[in-house]
Coordinates of C-alpha atoms and ligand atoms in Angstrom, one line a residue:
Chain A
M42 CA -2.1 -69.2 72.4
P43 CA -4.5 -65.6 73.2
G44 CA -1.9 -63.3 74.3
L45 CA -2.0 -60.3 76.6
E46 CA -2.9 -58.0 73.8
D47 CA -5.8 -59.9 73.4
L48 CA -7.4 -59.2 76.2
Y49 CA -6.3 -55.5 77.2
R50 CA -6.7 -53.2 74.2
E51 CA -5.7 -49.7 74.7
V52 CA -9.4 -49.0 74.9
I53 CA -9.9 -50.7 78.0
L54 CA -7.1 -49.3 79.2
D55 CA -8.2 -46.3 78.7
H56 CA -11.7 -46.4 80.3
Y57 CA -9.9 -48.0 82.8
R58 CA -7.7 -45.3 83.8
N59 CA -9.4 -42.8 83.1
P60 CA -13.6 -44.3 84.4
R61 CA -16.2 -42.4 82.6
N62 CA -19.3 -41.5 84.9
R63 CA -18.4 -43.0 87.9
G64 CA -20.2 -41.7 90.4
E65 CA -23.6 -41.5 92.6
L66 CA -27.1 -40.3 91.5
E67 CA -29.8 -39.7 94.5
T68 CA -32.2 -42.6 95.1
P69 CA -34.8 -42.0 94.0
P70 CA -35.5 -40.4 91.7
A71 CA -32.2 -42.7 90.7
L72 CA -32.7 -46.4 90.1
M73 CA -29.6 -48.5 91.3
A74 CA -28.9 -51.6 91.8
E75 CA -25.8 -53.2 93.0
G76 CA -24.0 -56.1 91.5
F77 CA -21.4 -59.5 92.8
N78 CA -18.9 -60.8 90.8
P79 CA -18.7 -64.1 94.2
L80 CA -15.9 -65.3 91.9
C81 CA -13.6 -61.8 93.0
G82 CA -15.4 -59.9 95.4
D83 CA -16.0 -57.1 93.5
E84 CA -18.9 -55.4 93.7
V85 CA -20.3 -52.7 91.8
K86 CA -23.1 -50.2 91.7
V87 CA -25.0 -48.6 89.1
Y88 CA -27.5 -46.0 88.8
V89 CA -29.3 -44.5 86.4
Q90 CA -31.7 -41.4 86.3
L91 CA -34.2 -42.3 83.0
D92 CA -37.0 -38.8 82.0
G93 CA -40.0 -41.1 80.8
D94 CA -38.3 -43.0 78.6
T95 CA -35.1 -42.2 78.3
I96 CA -31.7 -42.3 79.9
T97 CA -30.4 -39.1 81.1
D98 CA -27.8 -40.3 83.2
V99 CA -25.8 -43.6 84.7
R100 CA -23.1 -43.4 87.5
I101 CA -20.8 -46.3 88.2
S102 CA -19.6 -46.6 92.1
G103 CA -17.5 -50.0 93.1
Q104 CA -14.4 -51.9 92.5
G105 CA -13.2 -53.7 90.2
C106 CA -10.9 -55.3 88.4
S107 CA -9.5 -53.8 84.8
I108 CA -12.7 -56.0 82.2
S109 CA -15.1 -54.4 84.6
Q110 CA -14.4 -51.2 85.4
S111 CA -14.2 -50.4 81.3
S112 CA -16.6 -52.2 80.6
A113 CA -18.9 -50.4 82.8
S114 CA -17.3 -47.6 81.6
M115 CA -17.9 -47.7 78.4
M116 CA -21.5 -48.8 78.7
T117 CA -22.2 -45.5 79.9
T118 CA -21.1 -44.2 77.7
V119 CA -23.3 -45.8 75.3
V120 CA -26.4 -45.9 77.2
I121 CA -26.4 -42.7 77.9
G122 CA -29.1 -40.7 75.7
R123 CA -31.4 -43.6 74.9
T124 CA -34.2 -45.2 75.1
I125 CA -34.2 -48.2 77.7
D126 CA -35.7 -50.7 75.2
E127 CA -32.3 -49.1 72.4
A128 CA -30.1 -50.1 75.3
R129 CA -31.5 -53.1 75.9
G130 CA -30.7 -53.6 72.3
T131 CA -27.3 -53.1 73.3
L132 CA -27.2 -55.4 76.6
R133 CA -28.4 -57.6 74.1
S134 CA -25.6 -57.7 71.4
F135 CA -22.8 -56.6 73.6
K136 CA -24.4 -59.9 76.0
Q137 CA -24.1 -62.4 72.7
M138 CA -20.8 -61.4 71.5
M139 CA -20.0 -62.2 75.6
S140 CA -21.3 -65.3 74.8
I141 CA -19.1 -68.7 73.9
H142 CA -20.4 -71.0 71.6
E143 CA -17.6 -73.5 72.3
H144 CA -14.5 -73.9 73.5
G145 CA -11.6 -75.9 73.6
L146 CA -9.2 -76.4 76.7
D147 CA -5.6 -75.2 76.6
G148 CA -5.9 -72.5 74.1
Q149 CA -7.5 -74.4 71.6
D150 CA -10.3 -71.6 70.7
S151 CA -11.0 -72.8 67.4
A152 CA -14.0 -70.7 67.2
L153 CA -13.3 -67.7 69.4
D154 CA -11.4 -66.4 66.5
G155 CA -13.9 -64.0 65.0
S156 CA -15.2 -66.7 62.7
T157 CA -18.7 -66.6 64.9
E158 CA -20.9 -64.2 64.5
V159 CA -20.4 -60.1 66.2
P160 CA -23.3 -58.5 65.6
S161 CA -21.9 -54.5 64.6
G162 CA -22.4 -51.0 66.5
L163 CA -21.2 -51.8 69.1
G164 CA -18.5 -49.4 68.7
D165 CA -15.5 -49.2 71.4
L166 CA -17.1 -52.3 73.0
E167 CA -16.0 -54.4 70.3
A168 CA -12.5 -53.8 72.0
L169 CA -14.6 -56.1 74.3
R170 CA -14.2 -59.1 72.3
G171 CA -11.0 -60.8 72.9
V172 CA -12.7 -61.4 77.0
V173 CA -14.1 -64.4 75.3
K174 CA -10.7 -66.1 75.2
F175 CA -10.4 -65.5 78.6
P176 CA -13.9 -67.2 80.2
V177 CA -13.1 -66.8 83.1
R178 CA -13.2 -63.0 82.8
I179 CA -16.5 -63.0 81.3
K180 CA -18.3 -62.4 83.7
C181 CA -15.8 -59.7 84.9
A182 CA -17.4 -57.8 81.7
T183 CA -20.8 -58.5 81.9
L184 CA -21.2 -57.4 85.5
G185 CA -22.0 -53.5 84.8
W186 CA -24.4 -54.3 82.1
N187 CA -26.2 -57.3 83.9
T188 CA -26.4 -54.1 87.3
F189 CA -28.0 -51.9 85.1
D190 CA -30.1 -54.5 83.7
Q191 CA -31.7 -54.9 87.2
A192 CA -31.8 -51.2 87.9
L193 CA -34.0 -50.6 84.2
A194 CA -35.8 -53.0 86.1
E195 CA -36.9 -51.3 88.5
A196 CA -38.5 -49.0 86.6
D197 CA -41.3 -51.8 85.4
S198 CA -42.0 -52.6 88.9
Chain B
M248 CA 15.9 -85.3 107.6
S249 CA 15.9 -82.2 104.5
L250 CA 13.5 -82.0 101.8
D251 CA 15.5 -82.7 98.2
V252 CA 12.6 -80.9 96.4
A253 CA 14.5 -81.9 92.9
A254 CA 13.2 -85.4 93.8
V255 CA 9.3 -84.6 95.5
K256 CA 9.5 -82.2 92.2
A257 CA 9.4 -85.2 90.0
D258 CA 7.4 -87.2 92.2
F259 CA 4.2 -85.0 90.8
P260 CA 3.6 -85.9 87.0
L261 CA 2.1 -82.3 86.8
L262 CA 4.5 -79.9 87.2
A263 CA 6.8 -81.2 84.5
R264 CA 4.1 -79.5 82.2
E265 CA 4.0 -76.6 80.4
V266 CA 1.8 -73.6 79.5
H267 CA 1.7 -71.3 77.9
G268 CA 4.9 -72.5 75.9
T269 CA 7.0 -72.1 79.5
P270 CA 7.2 -75.0 82.3
I271 CA 4.1 -74.7 85.2
V272 CA 5.5 -72.8 88.4
Y273 CA 2.1 -73.5 90.6
L274 CA 1.5 -71.6 93.6
D275 CA -1.9 -72.2 94.9
S276 CA -1.6 -75.6 96.4
G277 CA -3.9 -73.8 99.0
A278 CA -6.5 -74.1 96.9
T279 CA -5.4 -77.8 95.9
S280 CA -2.6 -79.3 96.0
Q281 CA -0.8 -81.5 93.0
K282 CA -1.2 -85.2 93.3
P283 CA 2.3 -87.8 93.5
R284 CA 1.8 -91.1 91.1
A285 CA 1.9 -93.0 94.9
V286 CA -1.9 -90.8 94.6
L287 CA -2.6 -91.8 91.3
D288 CA -1.4 -95.6 91.1
A289 CA -2.9 -96.3 94.4
M290 CA -6.1 -95.6 93.0
N291 CA -5.7 -97.4 90.2
R292 CA -4.8 -100.0 91.7
Y293 CA -7.5 -100.4 93.6
Y294 CA -9.9 -99.7 90.5
E295 CA -8.1 -101.6 88.3
T296 CA -7.4 -104.6 90.5
I297 CA -10.1 -104.9 93.5
N298 CA -13.2 -102.8 92.9
A299 CA -15.9 -104.1 94.1
N300 CA -19.1 -102.2 97.3
V301 CA -16.9 -101.9 100.9
H302 CA -19.0 -103.5 103.9
R303 CA -21.3 -106.0 101.3
G304 CA -20.1 -108.1 99.3
A305 CA -18.3 -111.3 101.0
Y306 CA -16.5 -112.4 97.9
H307 CA -13.1 -111.9 97.4
I308 CA -12.1 -109.0 96.1
A309 CA -15.0 -106.6 98.0
E310 CA -13.3 -108.1 101.0
L311 CA -9.9 -106.3 99.9
A312 CA -11.4 -103.5 99.0
T313 CA -13.2 -103.2 102.3
I314 CA -9.8 -103.9 104.0
A315 CA -7.9 -101.6 101.8
S316 CA -10.2 -98.5 102.1
E317 CA -10.1 -99.4 106.3
D318 CA -6.1 -99.5 106.0
A319 CA -7.1 -95.9 104.9
R320 CA -8.5 -94.7 107.9
R321 CA -6.2 -96.4 110.8
T322 CA -3.6 -94.6 108.7
V323 CA -5.1 -91.1 108.6
A324 CA -5.4 -91.2 113.0
R325 CA -2.6 -92.9 113.5
F326 CA -0.7 -89.4 111.5
I327 CA -2.9 -86.7 113.3
G328 CA -2.2 -88.8 116.5
A329 CA -6.2 -90.0 116.9
G330 CA -5.7 -92.9 119.9
D331 CA -9.1 -94.9 118.1
E332 CA -9.6 -94.9 114.4
H333 CA -13.1 -95.3 115.0
E334 CA -12.9 -91.3 116.0
L335 CA -11.9 -90.7 112.4
V336 CA -15.2 -90.3 110.0
F337 CA -14.5 -90.0 105.4
T338 CA -16.8 -87.4 104.6
K339 CA -16.9 -85.4 101.3
N340 CA -14.2 -82.9 102.4
A341 CA -13.6 -80.1 105.0
T342 CA -16.6 -78.1 104.3
E343 CA -19.1 -81.0 105.0
A344 CA -17.0 -82.4 107.8
I345 CA -18.2 -78.7 109.5
N346 CA -21.2 -79.3 108.5
L347 CA -21.8 -82.3 110.0
V348 CA -20.7 -80.9 113.5
A349 CA -23.2 -78.2 112.8
H350 CA -25.9 -80.0 112.1
S351 CA -24.8 -82.7 114.3
W352 CA -23.8 -82.1 117.6
G353 CA -24.8 -78.2 116.9
R354 CA -28.8 -79.3 116.5
T355 CA -28.3 -81.1 119.8
N356 CA -26.5 -78.6 121.7
L357 CA -27.5 -75.5 121.0
T358 CA -30.2 -73.9 121.5
E359 CA -31.6 -69.7 121.2
G360 CA -29.0 -67.3 123.2
D361 CA -25.6 -69.8 122.6
V362 CA -23.0 -68.5 121.0
V363 CA -20.5 -69.5 119.0
L364 CA -16.9 -68.0 118.9
L365 CA -15.3 -67.9 115.5
S366 CA -12.0 -66.1 114.9
L367 CA -12.4 -62.9 111.3
L368 CA -9.2 -65.3 110.5
E369 CA -12.0 -68.1 108.8
H370 CA -12.9 -69.9 105.4
H371 CA -16.9 -69.2 104.6
A372 CA -16.7 -73.1 105.5
N373 CA -16.9 -72.5 108.6
I374 CA -18.7 -69.5 109.4
V375 CA -22.1 -70.1 107.2
P376 CA -22.9 -73.6 108.3
W377 CA -23.6 -70.9 111.8
H378 CA -24.9 -69.0 110.5
Q379 CA -27.3 -70.8 108.7
L380 CA -27.7 -72.6 112.6
A381 CA -28.1 -68.9 113.9
E382 CA -31.0 -68.5 111.8
E383 CA -32.2 -71.8 112.5
R384 CA -31.6 -72.0 116.6
G385 CA -31.7 -68.3 117.2
I386 CA -27.9 -69.1 119.0
E387 CA -25.0 -66.2 118.9
V388 CA -22.3 -65.7 116.2
R389 CA -19.1 -63.8 118.2
W390 CA -15.8 -63.0 116.2
I391 CA -12.7 -63.2 117.6
P392 CA -11.1 -60.0 116.7
L393 CA -7.9 -59.0 115.0
T394 CA -4.7 -57.3 115.8
D395 CA -3.7 -54.6 113.3
D396 CA -0.6 -57.9 111.5
G397 CA -3.6 -59.9 111.4
C398 CA -3.4 -62.1 114.4
L399 CA -6.3 -63.0 117.0
D400 CA -6.0 -59.9 120.0
L401 CA -7.1 -62.1 122.9
T402 CA -6.5 -59.2 125.0
D403 CA -10.9 -59.6 125.8
L404 CA -11.0 -63.2 125.3
D405 CA -12.7 -64.5 129.4
H406 CA -14.8 -61.4 128.2
L407 CA -15.3 -63.2 125.0
L408 CA -16.0 -66.5 126.1
D409 CA -19.1 -65.2 128.4
G410 CA -22.2 -68.1 127.0
V411 CA -19.6 -69.7 124.4
K412 CA -21.0 -73.2 124.0
L413 CA -18.4 -73.8 121.4
V414 CA -15.5 -72.7 119.8
A415 CA -14.4 -72.9 115.8
V416 CA -11.4 -71.6 114.5
T417 CA -9.2 -72.1 112.3
A418 CA -5.3 -73.2 112.3
V419 CA -3.3 -71.7 109.6
S420 CA -5.2 -68.6 108.2
N421 CA -5.9 -69.9 104.1
V422 CA -5.5 -66.0 103.1
T423 CA -2.6 -64.4 105.5
G424 CA -1.2 -68.1 106.5
A425 CA -1.2 -66.5 110.0
I426 CA -0.6 -69.6 112.8
P427 CA -3.8 -68.3 115.8
P428 CA -3.0 -70.2 119.4
V429 CA -4.9 -73.0 119.0
R430 CA -4.3 -75.0 121.7
Q431 CA -4.5 -71.5 124.5
L432 CA -7.9 -71.3 122.6
A433 CA -8.8 -74.6 123.0
D434 CA -8.4 -74.2 127.0
A435 CA -10.0 -71.1 127.3
A436 CA -13.0 -72.8 125.4
H437 CA -12.6 -75.9 128.0
A438 CA -12.1 -73.5 131.1
V439 CA -15.6 -72.3 130.9
G440 CA -17.3 -75.5 129.9
A441 CA -17.2 -75.1 125.4
L442 CA -16.0 -77.1 123.2
C443 CA -13.3 -76.6 120.7
L444 CA -13.4 -77.1 117.1
V445 CA -10.5 -76.5 114.7
D446 CA -10.4 -76.3 110.9
G447 CA -7.1 -77.9 109.6
S448 CA -7.5 -77.6 106.5
Q449 CA -4.1 -75.1 106.1
Y450 CA -2.6 -76.6 108.7
V451 CA -2.4 -80.1 108.6
P452 CA -1.5 -80.8 105.1
H453 CA 2.1 -78.7 106.2
L454 CA 2.5 -79.0 109.8
A455 CA 2.5 -82.0 111.9
T456 CA -0.2 -82.8 113.3
D457 CA -1.3 -83.9 116.9
V458 CA -4.9 -83.9 118.2
T459 CA -4.1 -84.1 121.7
E460 CA -1.4 -81.4 121.3
L461 CA -3.9 -79.2 119.8
G462 CA -6.5 -79.9 122.6
C463 CA -9.3 -79.5 119.9
D464 CA -12.9 -81.7 120.0
F465 CA -13.4 -81.6 117.1
L466 CA -10.7 -81.1 113.9
A467 CA -12.2 -80.6 110.1
F468 CA -9.3 -81.1 107.3
T469 CA -10.0 -82.0 103.1
G470 CA -7.7 -84.8 101.3
H471 CA -7.3 -82.7 98.0
K472 CA -4.8 -79.7 99.7
M473 CA -3.0 -82.6 101.6
C474 CA -1.6 -84.1 98.5
G475 CA -4.7 -86.2 98.4
P476 CA -7.6 -86.6 95.8
T477 CA -10.6 -84.3 95.9
G478 CA -14.0 -85.6 97.5
I479 CA -12.9 -87.0 100.8
G480 CA -12.5 -85.2 103.9
M481 CA -12.5 -86.6 107.5
L482 CA -13.9 -85.4 110.7
W483 CA -12.1 -86.0 113.6
G484 CA -14.3 -86.1 116.8
R485 CA -13.5 -87.3 120.8
R486 CA -15.1 -90.8 120.8
E487 CA -17.6 -90.2 123.6
L488 CA -19.3 -87.0 121.9
L489 CA -19.2 -88.7 118.3
D490 CA -21.2 -92.0 120.0
A491 CA -23.7 -88.7 121.4
M492 CA -24.4 -87.6 118.5
P493 CA -26.9 -88.8 116.3
P494 CA -26.8 -89.6 112.5
F495 CA -26.5 -86.5 109.9
L496 CA -27.1 -88.3 106.4
G497 CA -29.6 -90.8 106.3
G498 CA -29.1 -93.8 103.4
G499 CA -27.4 -96.9 104.3
E500 CA -24.1 -98.2 105.1
M501 CA -25.1 -95.6 108.3
I502 CA -28.2 -98.5 110.1
L503 CA -27.8 -100.9 111.7
D504 CA -31.4 -101.6 111.4
V505 CA -34.0 -100.6 109.5
R506 CA -37.8 -101.8 109.8
R507 CA -41.4 -100.5 108.9
D508 CA -41.7 -97.8 111.3
G509 CA -38.2 -96.8 112.3
F510 CA -34.1 -97.3 112.4
T511 CA -31.3 -98.1 114.9
P512 CA -28.1 -96.0 113.7
N513 CA -25.1 -97.8 112.9
V514 CA -21.7 -97.1 115.4
V515 CA -19.3 -94.0 115.0
P516 CA -18.0 -93.9 112.8
W517 CA -20.0 -96.2 109.8
R518 CA -23.0 -93.3 111.7
F519 CA -21.9 -90.8 109.2
E520 CA -20.4 -91.8 106.6
A521 CA -24.8 -92.6 104.4
G522 CA -24.4 -94.4 101.2
T523 CA -21.1 -96.0 99.6
P524 CA -18.0 -94.1 100.6
P525 CA -15.7 -92.9 97.9
I526 CA -13.6 -95.7 98.3
A527 CA -11.3 -94.7 95.5
E528 CA -11.1 -92.3 97.9
M529 CA -10.1 -93.3 100.9
I530 CA -7.6 -95.5 99.6
G531 CA -6.0 -92.0 97.7
I532 CA -6.2 -90.2 101.1
G533 CA -4.1 -93.1 102.9
A534 CA -1.3 -93.1 100.2
A535 CA -1.2 -89.0 100.6
V536 CA -0.4 -89.9 104.2
D537 CA 2.4 -92.9 103.1
Y538 CA 4.3 -89.9 100.9
L539 CA 4.1 -87.5 103.5
E540 CA 5.0 -89.3 106.5
G541 CA 7.9 -91.1 104.3
L542 CA 8.8 -87.2 103.9
G543 CA 8.4 -86.9 107.0
M544 CA 6.2 -83.8 108.4
D545 CA 9.2 -81.7 110.1
A546 CA 11.4 -81.8 107.6
V547 CA 8.4 -80.3 105.5
R548 CA 7.4 -78.0 107.6
K549 CA 11.2 -76.5 106.9
H550 CA 10.8 -76.5 103.7
E551 CA 8.4 -74.6 103.9
V552 CA 9.5 -72.2 106.4
S553 CA 12.7 -71.5 105.1
L554 CA 10.7 -71.4 101.5
T555 CA 9.1 -68.4 102.6
D556 CA 11.5 -66.4 104.2
Y557 CA 13.6 -66.3 101.1
A558 CA 9.5 -65.2 99.4
L559 CA 9.3 -62.5 102.5
R560 CA 13.1 -61.3 102.3
T561 CA 14.0 -61.4 97.7
L562 CA 10.5 -60.0 96.8
G563 CA 10.8 -57.6 99.9
D564 CA 14.1 -56.8 98.0
R565 CA 12.5 -56.2 94.7
F566 CA 9.8 -54.5 94.3
G567 CA 9.6 -52.7 98.4
D568 CA 6.1 -50.6 99.2
D569 CA 5.1 -51.4 95.6
L570 CA 4.5 -54.9 97.0
L571 CA 1.9 -55.3 100.2
I572 CA 2.2 -58.8 101.8
H573 CA -0.3 -59.5 104.1
G574 CA 0.7 -61.0 107.6
P575 CA 2.5 -61.4 109.8
T576 CA 6.2 -61.2 109.3
D577 CA 7.9 -63.7 111.3
T578 CA 7.1 -67.0 109.5
T579 CA 7.8 -70.0 113.0
H580 CA 4.3 -68.4 113.6
R581 CA 2.5 -67.9 110.1
G582 CA 2.2 -70.8 106.9
G583 CA 3.2 -70.4 103.3
I584 CA 0.2 -69.1 102.0
L585 CA 1.6 -65.2 100.5
S586 CA -1.9 -63.0 100.0
M587 CA 0.0 -59.9 97.0
C588 CA -1.1 -56.5 96.6
L589 CA 1.2 -55.1 93.4
R590 CA 0.2 -51.3 94.1
D591 CA -3.2 -50.9 92.9
I592 CA -3.1 -53.7 90.3
H593 CA -6.3 -55.6 90.3
A594 CA -6.4 -59.4 91.9
H595 CA -7.8 -60.9 88.9
D596 CA -5.6 -58.5 86.3
L597 CA -2.1 -59.4 88.1
S598 CA -2.9 -63.1 88.4
Q599 CA -3.9 -63.2 84.3
V600 CA -0.3 -61.9 83.6
L601 CA 1.3 -63.9 85.8
D602 CA -1.1 -67.1 84.1
Q603 CA 0.7 -65.3 81.1
H604 CA 3.9 -66.9 82.3
G605 CA 3.0 -69.7 83.9
V606 CA 2.9 -69.1 87.3
C607 CA -0.9 -70.5 88.6
V608 CA -1.7 -67.9 91.7
R609 CA -5.4 -67.5 92.6
A610 CA -6.7 -64.5 93.2
G611 CA -9.8 -63.5 94.8
H612 CA -11.7 -63.1 98.3
H613 CA -10.7 -66.7 99.0
C614 CA -13.6 -67.4 100.9
A615 CA -13.0 -65.1 103.3
K616 CA -15.1 -61.6 103.0
P617 CA -14.8 -61.3 106.4
L618 CA -11.8 -60.5 106.9
M619 CA -11.1 -59.6 103.2
R620 CA -13.2 -57.0 104.5
E621 CA -11.3 -56.7 108.3
L622 CA -7.8 -55.9 106.1
G623 CA -9.6 -53.5 103.3
V624 CA -9.9 -55.3 100.6
T625 CA -12.1 -56.8 98.4
S626 CA -9.8 -59.2 96.4
T627 CA -5.7 -60.5 96.9
S628 CA -3.1 -62.4 94.9
R629 CA -2.3 -65.6 96.8
A630 CA 0.8 -67.6 96.0
S631 CA 0.8 -70.7 98.9
L632 CA 3.6 -73.1 98.7
Y633 CA 3.9 -77.0 99.6
L634 CA 6.3 -79.1 99.4
Y635 CA 8.1 -79.2 96.1
N636 CA 7.8 -75.1 95.7
D637 CA 11.8 -74.0 95.8
E638 CA 14.0 -71.1 95.2
S639 CA 13.2 -71.1 91.4
D640 CA 9.3 -70.8 91.5
I641 CA 9.8 -67.5 93.6
D642 CA 12.2 -66.1 92.0
A643 CA 9.9 -67.0 88.6
L644 CA 6.5 -65.4 90.6
G645 CA 9.2 -62.5 91.2
D646 CA 9.4 -62.3 87.9
A647 CA 6.1 -62.1 86.6
L648 CA 5.6 -59.3 88.8
D649 CA 7.6 -57.5 87.8
E650 CA 6.3 -58.3 83.8
A651 CA 2.6 -57.1 85.2
A652 CA 4.1 -54.4 87.6
R653 CA 5.2 -53.0 83.6
F654 CA 2.2 -54.3 82.0
F655 CA 0.3 -51.8 84.3
D656 CA 2.6 -48.9 84.6
F657 CA 0.2 -46.4 84.7
Ligands
PLP148 C1 -9.2 -72.9 106.4 C2 -9.7 -73.3 105.3 N1 -11.3 -74.5 105.3 C3 -11.7 -75.1 104.8 C4 -12.1 -75.3 103.2 C5 -12.7 -76.1 103.0 O1 -12.4 -76.8 101.9 P1 -13.0 -77.6 101.1 O2 -13.2 -76.9 99.8 O3 -12.2 -79.1 100.7 O4 -14.1 -78.1 101.9 C6 -11.0 -74.2 102.9 C7 -9.9 -74.3 101.4 O5 -10.7 -74.1 100.1 C8 -9.7 -73.5 104.2 O6 -8.9 -72.9 103.2

């Protein structure tokens, strides 16, 4: 049975208590997208500042649970300073980590014990790996990322 | 007659299970209730002994199935004080019942500029169908505001009723437990020539219901919150209104005749029940009503009032200002629904910790986003009580809240 400590790792709680890069950016020039978690009513806004292909700043505003807030906070620390392509690569790796290939009900999490292939190089973000053991919380962990992805899509259009 | 809760608990097989190694503490009956063995048995018995389609076959078991499902209609109609069982339409759930009124009555009777008056307590099921009609027809959706303690603010009611054709309100808020004065609203609606629809989803399972006393014209409610199965809801409507309403969905069962150039709709209630009905579920809801009547709805209500009182008192003592419980404090005017915020711990995080202790509560916006905005929160953790809950469940909730406060003690 997965326990609370699988979900609430210390680094997650740290980002929740002290979220990095909270705030807003002026739009334009910054891009902005708004994301909703229809399950719990959480709302997040992600602001992205680009210089050519490089992400120079990202800000997060809105409310959410510890998982959505810390995941978005960690995301900002990882993607700022990267190119759009690099950031999208990290996004793909993260979402791969968050996808469950199969999971048993009633806590029989045979495929969730880390035996599935998880991309490495995610740094602190790997602390969120335990979230897949709590399937309803996956949407929380990916909310900021999907919203970030939407904001980047603005750059393409 | 008072409730023997230990005996009641034993009637519900699921309540005997454990989660995460501890006995389950089920406090989410506002979302869906557990089912007593009598309901499960009745549905199984149908499948095992008389499974056949209804209103069709002339053979023995088809007749028995038809009789059993139509008996259920009579049982439910009697349960809500309806004089005529033809006034009771079976739907998929309360949501479909309200949609039926919006599509059939609304499309026939509402035109641009007409007003539908809702309260800010409404569930999305009693909001979105009217928004859809507003988009399609240009009707106006207007809102009854709230007082500071989460009750309806009716000081400006006369003004609010200007141009209103339908007042559509919940009889118990699924977020705060507030019980609005439905009778007063129905009378006020009638005084200006409007109709009144009541969303009884959180009312019918918990309080003795009499449509004449409520004074409404339509009552929507849902089977799975009242010890019955999922997949069945009910719309009660006054006969002359239903008789004048066109069908909602088209297909089999709802017709008297179909020709190459058209069709003749069936009489009510079957006019509104297109296709094969949820036969096992009709039988199930009939058994659920029998079960509730066996306990007595007055006893159920009395039990819930005293348990809600116990919860407000003991949780208030234990957590003081750290625990905010929304809604009215007078338990005679509220249902057993406790929407909680523990310090600034997010509802999702709180319910996750409660789950580890076997305590099942609902976290989120409870499909009532306009109300949540009014309360100034995006989500709450909601504990909702029913006839099988007792003081030990409230104590377990308190213990789990304690753990959560410790875990997130920043
Ligand atoms: C007040 C209220 N109205 C309507 C509904 C909708 O019920 P259902 O989903 O069964 O249609 C609910 C239940 O979620 C409710 O609490």
